Short mmCIF file of C-alpha atoms and ligand atoms in Angstrom, two decimals:
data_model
loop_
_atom_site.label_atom_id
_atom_site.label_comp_id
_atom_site.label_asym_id
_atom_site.label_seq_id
_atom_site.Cartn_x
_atom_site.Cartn_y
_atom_site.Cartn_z
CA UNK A 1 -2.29 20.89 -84.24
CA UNK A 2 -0.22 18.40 -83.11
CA UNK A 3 -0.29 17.22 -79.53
CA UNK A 4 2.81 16.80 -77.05
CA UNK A 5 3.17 13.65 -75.72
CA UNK A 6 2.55 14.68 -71.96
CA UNK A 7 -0.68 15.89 -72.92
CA UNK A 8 -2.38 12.53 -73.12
CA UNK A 9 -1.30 11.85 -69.43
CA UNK A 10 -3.09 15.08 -68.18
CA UNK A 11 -5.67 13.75 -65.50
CA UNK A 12 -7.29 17.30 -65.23
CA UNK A 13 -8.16 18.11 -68.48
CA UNK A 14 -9.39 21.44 -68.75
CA UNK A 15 -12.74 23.18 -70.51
CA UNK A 16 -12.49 25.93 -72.37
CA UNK A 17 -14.88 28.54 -70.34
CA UNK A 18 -17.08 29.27 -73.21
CA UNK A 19 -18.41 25.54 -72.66
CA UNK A 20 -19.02 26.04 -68.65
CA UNK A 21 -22.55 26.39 -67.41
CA UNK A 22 -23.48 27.23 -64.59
CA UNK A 23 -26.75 25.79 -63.00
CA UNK A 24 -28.68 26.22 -59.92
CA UNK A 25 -28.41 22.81 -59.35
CA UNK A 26 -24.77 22.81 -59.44
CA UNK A 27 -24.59 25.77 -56.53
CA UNK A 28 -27.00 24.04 -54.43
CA UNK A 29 -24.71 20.82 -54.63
CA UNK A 30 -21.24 23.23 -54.29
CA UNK A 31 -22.97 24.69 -51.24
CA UNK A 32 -23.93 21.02 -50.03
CA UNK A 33 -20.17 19.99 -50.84
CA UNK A 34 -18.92 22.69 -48.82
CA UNK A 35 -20.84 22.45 -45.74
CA UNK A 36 -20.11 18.24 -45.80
CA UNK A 37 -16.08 19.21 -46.22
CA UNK A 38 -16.60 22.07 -43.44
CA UNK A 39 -17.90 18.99 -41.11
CA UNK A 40 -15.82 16.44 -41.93
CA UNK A 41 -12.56 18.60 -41.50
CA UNK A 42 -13.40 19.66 -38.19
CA UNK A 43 -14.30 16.11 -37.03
CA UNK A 44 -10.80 15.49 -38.48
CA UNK A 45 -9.34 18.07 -36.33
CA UNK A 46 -11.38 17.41 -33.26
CA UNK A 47 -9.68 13.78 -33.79
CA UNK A 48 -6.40 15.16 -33.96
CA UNK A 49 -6.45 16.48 -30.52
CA UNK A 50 -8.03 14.21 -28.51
CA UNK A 51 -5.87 12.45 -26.33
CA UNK A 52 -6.03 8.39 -25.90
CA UNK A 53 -4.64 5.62 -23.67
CA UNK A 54 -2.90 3.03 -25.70
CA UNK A 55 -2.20 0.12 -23.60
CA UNK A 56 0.64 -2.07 -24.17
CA UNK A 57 1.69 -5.13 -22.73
CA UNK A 58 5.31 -6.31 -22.03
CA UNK A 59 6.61 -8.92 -19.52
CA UNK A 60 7.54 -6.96 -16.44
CA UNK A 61 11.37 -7.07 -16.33
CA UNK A 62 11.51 -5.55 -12.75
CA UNK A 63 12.99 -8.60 -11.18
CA UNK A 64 14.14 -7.66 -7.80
CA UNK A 65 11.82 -4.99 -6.36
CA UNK A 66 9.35 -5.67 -3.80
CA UNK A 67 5.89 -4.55 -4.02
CA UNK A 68 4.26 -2.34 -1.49
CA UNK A 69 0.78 -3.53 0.12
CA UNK A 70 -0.95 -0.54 1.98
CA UNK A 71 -4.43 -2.00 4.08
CA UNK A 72 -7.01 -0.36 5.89
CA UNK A 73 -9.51 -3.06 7.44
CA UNK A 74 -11.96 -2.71 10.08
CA UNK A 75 -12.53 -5.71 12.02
CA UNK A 76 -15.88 -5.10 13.67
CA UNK A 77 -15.60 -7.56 16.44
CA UNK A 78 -12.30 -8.65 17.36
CA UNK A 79 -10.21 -6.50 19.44
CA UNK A 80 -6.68 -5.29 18.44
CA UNK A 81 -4.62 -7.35 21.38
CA UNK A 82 -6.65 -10.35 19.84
CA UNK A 83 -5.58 -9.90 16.47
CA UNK A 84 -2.37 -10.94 14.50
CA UNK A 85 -1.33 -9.99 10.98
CA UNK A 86 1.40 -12.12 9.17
CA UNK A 87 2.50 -12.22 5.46
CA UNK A 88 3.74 -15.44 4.25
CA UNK A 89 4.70 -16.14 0.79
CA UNK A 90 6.32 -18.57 -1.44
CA UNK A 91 10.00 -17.84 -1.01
CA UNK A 92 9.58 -19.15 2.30
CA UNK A 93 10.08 -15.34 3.51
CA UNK A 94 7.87 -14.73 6.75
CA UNK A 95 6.86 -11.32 8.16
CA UNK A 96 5.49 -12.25 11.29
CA UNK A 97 2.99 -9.73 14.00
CA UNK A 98 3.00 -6.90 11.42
CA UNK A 99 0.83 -5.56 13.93
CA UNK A 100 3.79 -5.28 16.51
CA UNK A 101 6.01 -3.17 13.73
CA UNK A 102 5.02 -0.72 11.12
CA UNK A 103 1.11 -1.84 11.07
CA UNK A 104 -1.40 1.12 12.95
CA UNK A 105 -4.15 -0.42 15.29
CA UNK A 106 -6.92 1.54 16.56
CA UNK A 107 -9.64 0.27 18.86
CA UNK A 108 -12.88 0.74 17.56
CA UNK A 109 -15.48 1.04 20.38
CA UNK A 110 -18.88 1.09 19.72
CA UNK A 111 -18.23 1.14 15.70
CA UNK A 112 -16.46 4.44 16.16
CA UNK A 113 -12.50 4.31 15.63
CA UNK A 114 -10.99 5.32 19.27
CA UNK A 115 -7.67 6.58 18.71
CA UNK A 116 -8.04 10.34 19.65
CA UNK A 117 -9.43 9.72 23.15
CA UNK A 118 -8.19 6.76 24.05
CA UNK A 119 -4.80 5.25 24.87
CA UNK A 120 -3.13 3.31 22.17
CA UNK A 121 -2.66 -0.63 23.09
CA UNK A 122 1.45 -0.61 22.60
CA UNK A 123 1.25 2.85 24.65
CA UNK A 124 -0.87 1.63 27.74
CA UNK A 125 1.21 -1.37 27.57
CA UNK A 126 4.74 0.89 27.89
CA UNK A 127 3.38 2.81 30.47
CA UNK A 128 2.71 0.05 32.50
CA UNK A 129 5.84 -1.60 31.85
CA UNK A 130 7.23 1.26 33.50
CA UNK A 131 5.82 0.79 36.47
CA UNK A 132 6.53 -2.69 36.98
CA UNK A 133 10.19 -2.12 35.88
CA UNK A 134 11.16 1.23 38.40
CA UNK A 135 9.93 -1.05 41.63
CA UNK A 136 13.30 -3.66 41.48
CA UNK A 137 15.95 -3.02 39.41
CA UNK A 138 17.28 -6.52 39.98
CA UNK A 139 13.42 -8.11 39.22
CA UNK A 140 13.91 -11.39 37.02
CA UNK A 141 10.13 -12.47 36.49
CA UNK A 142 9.29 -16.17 35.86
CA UNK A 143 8.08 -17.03 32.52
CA UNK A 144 6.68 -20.11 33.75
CA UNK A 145 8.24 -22.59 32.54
CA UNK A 146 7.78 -21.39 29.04
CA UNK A 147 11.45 -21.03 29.05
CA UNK A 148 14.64 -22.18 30.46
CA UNK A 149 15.13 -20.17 33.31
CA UNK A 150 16.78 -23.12 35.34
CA UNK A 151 21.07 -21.89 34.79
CA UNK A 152 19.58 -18.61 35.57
CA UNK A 153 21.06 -19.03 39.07
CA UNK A 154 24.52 -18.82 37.94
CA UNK A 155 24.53 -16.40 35.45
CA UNK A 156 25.40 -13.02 35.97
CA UNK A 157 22.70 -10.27 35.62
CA UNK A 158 22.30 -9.49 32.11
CA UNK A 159 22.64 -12.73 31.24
CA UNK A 160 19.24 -13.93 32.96
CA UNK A 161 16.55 -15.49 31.09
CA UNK A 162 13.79 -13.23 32.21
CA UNK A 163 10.36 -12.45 31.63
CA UNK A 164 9.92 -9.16 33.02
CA UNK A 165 6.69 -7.68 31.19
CA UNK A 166 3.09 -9.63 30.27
CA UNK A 167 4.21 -9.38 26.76
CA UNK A 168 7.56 -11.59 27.09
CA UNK A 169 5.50 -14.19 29.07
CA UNK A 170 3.28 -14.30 25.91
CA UNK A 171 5.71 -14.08 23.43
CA UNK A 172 7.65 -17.20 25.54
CA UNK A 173 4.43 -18.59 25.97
CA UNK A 174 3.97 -18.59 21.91
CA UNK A 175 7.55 -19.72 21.54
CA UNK A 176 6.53 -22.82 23.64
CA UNK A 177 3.11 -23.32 21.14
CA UNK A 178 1.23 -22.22 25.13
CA UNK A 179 -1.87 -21.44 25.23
CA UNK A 180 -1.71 -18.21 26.82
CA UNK A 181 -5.64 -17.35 27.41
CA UNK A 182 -5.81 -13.70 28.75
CA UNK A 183 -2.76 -13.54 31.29
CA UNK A 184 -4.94 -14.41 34.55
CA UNK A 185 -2.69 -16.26 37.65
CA UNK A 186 0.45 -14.56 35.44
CA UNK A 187 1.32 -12.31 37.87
CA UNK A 188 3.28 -9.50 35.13
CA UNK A 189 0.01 -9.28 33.22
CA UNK A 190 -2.10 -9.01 36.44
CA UNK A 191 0.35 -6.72 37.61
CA UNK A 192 0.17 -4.24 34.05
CA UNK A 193 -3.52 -4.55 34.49
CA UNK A 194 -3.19 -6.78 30.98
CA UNK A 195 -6.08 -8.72 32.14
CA UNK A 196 -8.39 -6.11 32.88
CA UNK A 197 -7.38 -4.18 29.79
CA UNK A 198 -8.23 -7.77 27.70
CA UNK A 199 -11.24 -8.27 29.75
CA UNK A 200 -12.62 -4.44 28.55
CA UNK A 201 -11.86 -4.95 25.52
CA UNK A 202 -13.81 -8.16 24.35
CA UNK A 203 -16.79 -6.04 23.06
CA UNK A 204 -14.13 -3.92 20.76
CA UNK A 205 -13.30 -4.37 17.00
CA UNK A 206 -9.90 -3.11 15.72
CA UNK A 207 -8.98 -1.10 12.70
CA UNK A 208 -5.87 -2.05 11.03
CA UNK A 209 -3.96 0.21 8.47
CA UNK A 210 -0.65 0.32 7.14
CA UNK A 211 2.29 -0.72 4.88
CA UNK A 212 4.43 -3.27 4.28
CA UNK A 213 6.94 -5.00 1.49
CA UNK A 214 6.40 -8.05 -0.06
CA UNK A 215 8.40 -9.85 -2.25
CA UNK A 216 6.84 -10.16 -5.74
CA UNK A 217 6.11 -13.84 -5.75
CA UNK A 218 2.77 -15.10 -4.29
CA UNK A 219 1.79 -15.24 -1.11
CA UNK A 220 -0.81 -14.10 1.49
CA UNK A 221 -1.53 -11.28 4.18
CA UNK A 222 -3.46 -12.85 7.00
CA UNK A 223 -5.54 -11.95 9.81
CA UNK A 224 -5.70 -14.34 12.82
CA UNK A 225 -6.44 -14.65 16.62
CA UNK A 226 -3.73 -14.51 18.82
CA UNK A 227 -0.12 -14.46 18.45
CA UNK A 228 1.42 -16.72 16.08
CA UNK A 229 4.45 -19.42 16.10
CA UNK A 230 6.01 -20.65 13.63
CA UNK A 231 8.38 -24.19 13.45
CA UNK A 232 9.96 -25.45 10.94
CA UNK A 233 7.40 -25.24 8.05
CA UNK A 234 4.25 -25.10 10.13
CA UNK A 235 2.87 -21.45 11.20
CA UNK A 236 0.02 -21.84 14.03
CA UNK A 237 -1.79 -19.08 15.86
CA UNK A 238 -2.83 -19.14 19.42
CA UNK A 239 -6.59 -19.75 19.88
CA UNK A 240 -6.71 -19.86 23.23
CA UNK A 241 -8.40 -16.75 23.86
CA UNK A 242 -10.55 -16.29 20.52
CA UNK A 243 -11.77 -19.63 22.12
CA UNK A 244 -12.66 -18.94 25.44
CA UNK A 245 -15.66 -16.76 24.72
CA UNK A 246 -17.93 -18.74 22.53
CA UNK A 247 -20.38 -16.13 21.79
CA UNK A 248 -17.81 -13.28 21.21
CA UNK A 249 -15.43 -12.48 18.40
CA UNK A 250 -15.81 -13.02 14.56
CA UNK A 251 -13.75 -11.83 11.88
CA UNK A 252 -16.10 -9.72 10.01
CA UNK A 253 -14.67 -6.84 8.42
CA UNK A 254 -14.89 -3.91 6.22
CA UNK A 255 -11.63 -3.29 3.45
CA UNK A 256 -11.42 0.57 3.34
CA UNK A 257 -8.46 0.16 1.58
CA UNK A 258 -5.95 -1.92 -0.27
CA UNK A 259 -3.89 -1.31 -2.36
CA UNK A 260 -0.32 -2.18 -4.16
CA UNK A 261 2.42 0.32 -4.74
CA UNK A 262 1.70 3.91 -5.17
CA UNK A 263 -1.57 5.27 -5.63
CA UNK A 264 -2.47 7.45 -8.38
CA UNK A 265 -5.05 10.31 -7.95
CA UNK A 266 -6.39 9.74 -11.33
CA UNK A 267 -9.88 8.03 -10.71
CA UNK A 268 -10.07 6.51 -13.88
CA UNK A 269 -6.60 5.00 -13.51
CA UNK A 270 -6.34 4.10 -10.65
CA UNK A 271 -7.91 0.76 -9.41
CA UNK A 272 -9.09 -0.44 -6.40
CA UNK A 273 -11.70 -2.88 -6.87
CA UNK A 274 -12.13 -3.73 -2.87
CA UNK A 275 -12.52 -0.04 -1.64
CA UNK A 276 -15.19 -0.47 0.81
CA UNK A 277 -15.69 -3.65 0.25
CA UNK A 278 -17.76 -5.46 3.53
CA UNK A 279 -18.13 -8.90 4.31
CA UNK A 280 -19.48 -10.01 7.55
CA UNK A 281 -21.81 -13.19 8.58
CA UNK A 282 -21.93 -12.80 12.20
CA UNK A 283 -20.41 -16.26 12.34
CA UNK A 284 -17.25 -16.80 14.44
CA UNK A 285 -15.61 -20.01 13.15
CA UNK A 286 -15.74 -18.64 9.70
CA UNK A 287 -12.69 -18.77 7.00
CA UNK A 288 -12.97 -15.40 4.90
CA UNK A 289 -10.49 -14.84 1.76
CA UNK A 290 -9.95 -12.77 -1.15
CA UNK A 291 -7.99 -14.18 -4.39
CA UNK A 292 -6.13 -10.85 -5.39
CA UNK A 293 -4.12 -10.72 -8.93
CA UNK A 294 -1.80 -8.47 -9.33
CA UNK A 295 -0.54 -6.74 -12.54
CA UNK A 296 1.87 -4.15 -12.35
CA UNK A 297 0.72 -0.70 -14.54
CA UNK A 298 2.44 2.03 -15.73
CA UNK A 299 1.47 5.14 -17.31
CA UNK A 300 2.85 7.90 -19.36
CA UNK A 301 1.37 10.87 -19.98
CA UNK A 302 1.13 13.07 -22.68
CA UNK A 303 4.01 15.65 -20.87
CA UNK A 304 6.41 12.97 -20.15
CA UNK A 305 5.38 11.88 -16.54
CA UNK A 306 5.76 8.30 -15.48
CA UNK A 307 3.62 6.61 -12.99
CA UNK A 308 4.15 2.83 -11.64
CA UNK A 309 1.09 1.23 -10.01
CA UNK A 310 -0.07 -1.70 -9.90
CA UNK A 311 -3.61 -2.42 -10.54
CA UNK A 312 -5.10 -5.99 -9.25
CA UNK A 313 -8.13 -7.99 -9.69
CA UNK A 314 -10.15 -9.27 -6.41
CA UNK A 315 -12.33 -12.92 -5.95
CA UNK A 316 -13.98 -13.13 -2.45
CA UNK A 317 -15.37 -15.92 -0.93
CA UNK A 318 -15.69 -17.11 2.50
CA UNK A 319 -16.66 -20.81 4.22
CA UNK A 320 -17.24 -21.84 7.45
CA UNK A 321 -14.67 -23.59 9.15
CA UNK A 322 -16.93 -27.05 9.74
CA UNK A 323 -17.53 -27.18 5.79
CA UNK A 324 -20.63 -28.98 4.72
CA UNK A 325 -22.99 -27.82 2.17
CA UNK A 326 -23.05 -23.96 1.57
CA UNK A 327 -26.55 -22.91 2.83
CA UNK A 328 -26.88 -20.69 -0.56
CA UNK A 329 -26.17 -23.01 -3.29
CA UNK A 330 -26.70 -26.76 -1.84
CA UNK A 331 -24.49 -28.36 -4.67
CA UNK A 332 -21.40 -26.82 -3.45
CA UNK A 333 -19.36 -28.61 -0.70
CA UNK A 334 -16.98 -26.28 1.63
CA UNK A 335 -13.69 -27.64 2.83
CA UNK A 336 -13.32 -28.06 6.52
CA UNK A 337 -10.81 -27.45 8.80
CA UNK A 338 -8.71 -23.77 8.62
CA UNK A 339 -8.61 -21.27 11.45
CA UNK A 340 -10.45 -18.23 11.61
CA UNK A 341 -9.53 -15.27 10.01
CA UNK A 342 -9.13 -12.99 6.68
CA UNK A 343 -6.66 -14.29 4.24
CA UNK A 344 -5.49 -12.09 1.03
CA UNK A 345 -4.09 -14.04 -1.15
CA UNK A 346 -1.97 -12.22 -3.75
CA UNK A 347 -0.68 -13.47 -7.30
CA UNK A 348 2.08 -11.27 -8.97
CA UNK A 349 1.20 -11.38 -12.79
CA UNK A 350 4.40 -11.90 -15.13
CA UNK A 351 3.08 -9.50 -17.24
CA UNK A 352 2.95 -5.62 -17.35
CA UNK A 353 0.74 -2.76 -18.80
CA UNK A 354 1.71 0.11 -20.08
CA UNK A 355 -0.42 3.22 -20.68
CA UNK A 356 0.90 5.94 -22.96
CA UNK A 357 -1.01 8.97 -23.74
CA UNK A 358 -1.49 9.90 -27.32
CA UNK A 359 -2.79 12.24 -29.52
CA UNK A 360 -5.48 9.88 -31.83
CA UNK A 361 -3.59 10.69 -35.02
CA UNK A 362 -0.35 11.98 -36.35
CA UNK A 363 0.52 14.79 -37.87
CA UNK A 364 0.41 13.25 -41.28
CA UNK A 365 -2.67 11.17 -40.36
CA UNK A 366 -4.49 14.51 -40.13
CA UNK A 367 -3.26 15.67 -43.23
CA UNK A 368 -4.21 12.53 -45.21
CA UNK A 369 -7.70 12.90 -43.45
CA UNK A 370 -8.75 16.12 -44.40
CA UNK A 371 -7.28 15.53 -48.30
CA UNK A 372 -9.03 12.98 -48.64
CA UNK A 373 -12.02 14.40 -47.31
CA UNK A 374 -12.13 17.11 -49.22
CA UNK A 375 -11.18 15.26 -52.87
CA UNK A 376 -13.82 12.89 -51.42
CA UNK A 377 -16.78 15.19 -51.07
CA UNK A 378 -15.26 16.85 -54.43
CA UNK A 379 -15.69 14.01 -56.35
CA UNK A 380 -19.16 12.86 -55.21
CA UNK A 381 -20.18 15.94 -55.60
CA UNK A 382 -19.36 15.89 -59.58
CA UNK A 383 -20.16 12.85 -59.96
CA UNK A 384 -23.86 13.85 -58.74
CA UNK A 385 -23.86 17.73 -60.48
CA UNK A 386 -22.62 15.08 -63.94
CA UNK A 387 -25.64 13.21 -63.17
CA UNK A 388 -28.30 16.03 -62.74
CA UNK A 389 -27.11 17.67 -65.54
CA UNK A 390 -27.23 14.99 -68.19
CA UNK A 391 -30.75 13.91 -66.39
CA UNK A 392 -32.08 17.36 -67.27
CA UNK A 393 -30.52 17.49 -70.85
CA UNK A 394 -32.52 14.19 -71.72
CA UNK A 395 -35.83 15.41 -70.34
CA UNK A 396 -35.42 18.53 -72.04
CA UNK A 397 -34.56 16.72 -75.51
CA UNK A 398 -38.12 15.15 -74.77
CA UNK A 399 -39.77 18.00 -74.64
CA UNK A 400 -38.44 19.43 -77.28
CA UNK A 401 -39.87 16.73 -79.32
C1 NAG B 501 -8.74 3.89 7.52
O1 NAG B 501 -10.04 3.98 6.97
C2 NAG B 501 -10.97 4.67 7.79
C3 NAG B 501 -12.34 4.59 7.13
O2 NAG B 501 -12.30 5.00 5.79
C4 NAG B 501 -10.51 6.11 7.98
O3 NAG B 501 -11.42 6.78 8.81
C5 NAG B 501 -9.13 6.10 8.61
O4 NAG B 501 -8.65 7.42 8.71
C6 NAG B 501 -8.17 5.27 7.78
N1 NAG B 501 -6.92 5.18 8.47
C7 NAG B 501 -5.80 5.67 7.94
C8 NAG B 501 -4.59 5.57 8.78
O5 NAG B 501 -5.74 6.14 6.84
#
């Protein structure tokens, strides 16, 4: 009989049944084959479903957005009127007594946040402004010589330099680069009951929280004593009263919270590396800072939502102001000089991650997967009934003889 052509090229050739035998050993390895394939095409499947993060990284193209920073910090033993919060950063851009604006303070007596039983600071201080306002309609208080007041003579009314409250004497005091201590012989804050509010609170801490904007260049959130003045490219912070009681205030602190941008509720996502975070050494003229890099995150999920975050990396370390050897590790040599206070310095990262949800395989990945599996196990398993069988015919043969 002469054979087609295509024959030749048949890879399964076929046996003609009468040749097949069946042997135990060959359903013990069929039933071995089919249990492996059974296992390896679920694993397959199970594969299929599960859901990944791929990160990916691109250079963040959002050029002109600014970046949220929301802060919660406990400062254990400073008091809120003591305390200032600015945010310089590179641009030159200065957001100065935070504190004054958007920023929550709460006293914290005793280690126990105040603000449901007592007064707020800015609210006292309004009440009390009140007061001193409704006696004289026509009262222009000195600012002592803080500022100009000399044309004030010839001027009509509304046109006075005045310094009506205890809080425009300071702030004309810090325009002058005063020292403005704790308002005693100024008779606006004696009158407001400034000093005896300062006085009580000496023993207080202050917890800060809030949010602000920053621009997305470099820069720093910082914590310092008294209110701060800034000319021409030099920012300095009224000491005068962090200085008068030697053996009171320090800047240490607890972070309960910082973060950039949004939050996400997503534990695993979501980063905040400082959370908690508490650094105190009891010691007053003491520098503390935290390195923070920031790297803006986004995340798709699997249904289509879109999350932008930022996630950020923190370094802490802390110095005393007098510098000298660091008491821990005798090779290192602090800087000196600095004024007290918690610094965050941030770092905007050029770059950006992206998270995208993802099934672990394709569609056709699968299907490649569980062919191959099966023709795998298949094949082995022939390969080993081949094997058996011949094995057996030889010993047999041997018998025979
Ligand atoms: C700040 O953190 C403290 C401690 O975790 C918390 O009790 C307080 O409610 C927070 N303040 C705000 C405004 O979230």
């Amino acid at each position: 009989m002469a054979k087609p052509k295509l024959l030749s090229l048949d890879a399964f050739a076929k046996t003609a049944d009468d040749v097949k035998v069946k042997t135990t050993s060959g359903g013990v390895i069929t039933l071995i084959c089919l249990i492996v394939t059974l296992i390896l095409v679920t694993n397959e499947y199970f594969d299929y479903q599960t859901v990944v993060i791929r990160p990916e990284l691109v250079v963040d193209r959002d050029h002109a957005k600014k970046l949220d920073i929301s802060l919660n910090v406990t400062f254990h033993h400073i008091p809120c009127e003591l305390l200032a919060m600015d945010i310089m950063d590179i641009t030159g851009d200065l957001q100065i007594d935070l504190l004054m604006s958007g920023f929550q303070k709460t006293r914290v007596v005793d280690g126990l946040a105040k603000e449901t039983t007592e007064l707020r600071v800015n609210e006292y201080k309004q009440e009390n402004n009140k007061l001193t306002n409704s006696n004289n309609p026509y009262y222009c208080g000195s600012c002592y010589g803080a500022l100009n007041q000399k044309d004030n003579e010839n001027k009509p009314f509304d046109e006075k330099l005045c310094c009506n409250t205890c809080e425009s004497v300071k702030k004309a005091y810090a325009k002058a680069g005063w020292a403005f201590y704790d308002g005693r012989n100024i008779e606006q804050c004696e009158n407001e009951g400034y000093v005896q509010l300062v006085t009580s609170m000496v023993d207080e801490g202050c917890q800060v929280s809030g949010t602000a904007q920053i621009n997305r260049v470099s820069g720093n959130l910082h914590f310092a004593p008294g209110s701060s003045l800034t000319s021409g490219s030099r920012h300095i912070h009224d000491l005068s009263l962090f200085e008068k009681y030697p053996d009171k205030f320090n800047f240490d602190h607890t972070v309960n919270h910082l973060s950039f941008g949004k939050t996400i509720d997503n534990q695993e996502m979501s980063t905040h590396p400082l959370d908690g975070y508490e650094a105190a050494t009891g010691n007053k003229n003491h520098l503390y800072s935290y390195f923070l890099k920031v790297v803006a995150t986004r995340y798709e999920s699997m249904s289509g939502l879109k999350w932008d975050t930022n996630q950020f990396s923190a370094t802490y370390h802390d110095r005393p102001l007098e510098g000298g050897r660091d008491s821990d590790h005798p090779n290192t040599l602090h800087a000196s000089g600095g004024i007290p206070g918690a610094f965050f310095h941030f770092e905007i990262s050029p770059l950006k991650i992206i998270n995208r949800e993802q099934y672990s395989k394709t569609r056709s990945a699968f299907a490649l997967g569980v062919s191959a599996s099966v023709a795998g196990v298949l094949t082995l398993g022939s390969v080993l009934d081949k094997t058996i069988w011949t094995a057996d015919q030889i010993l047999r043969q041997k018998k025979d003889l």
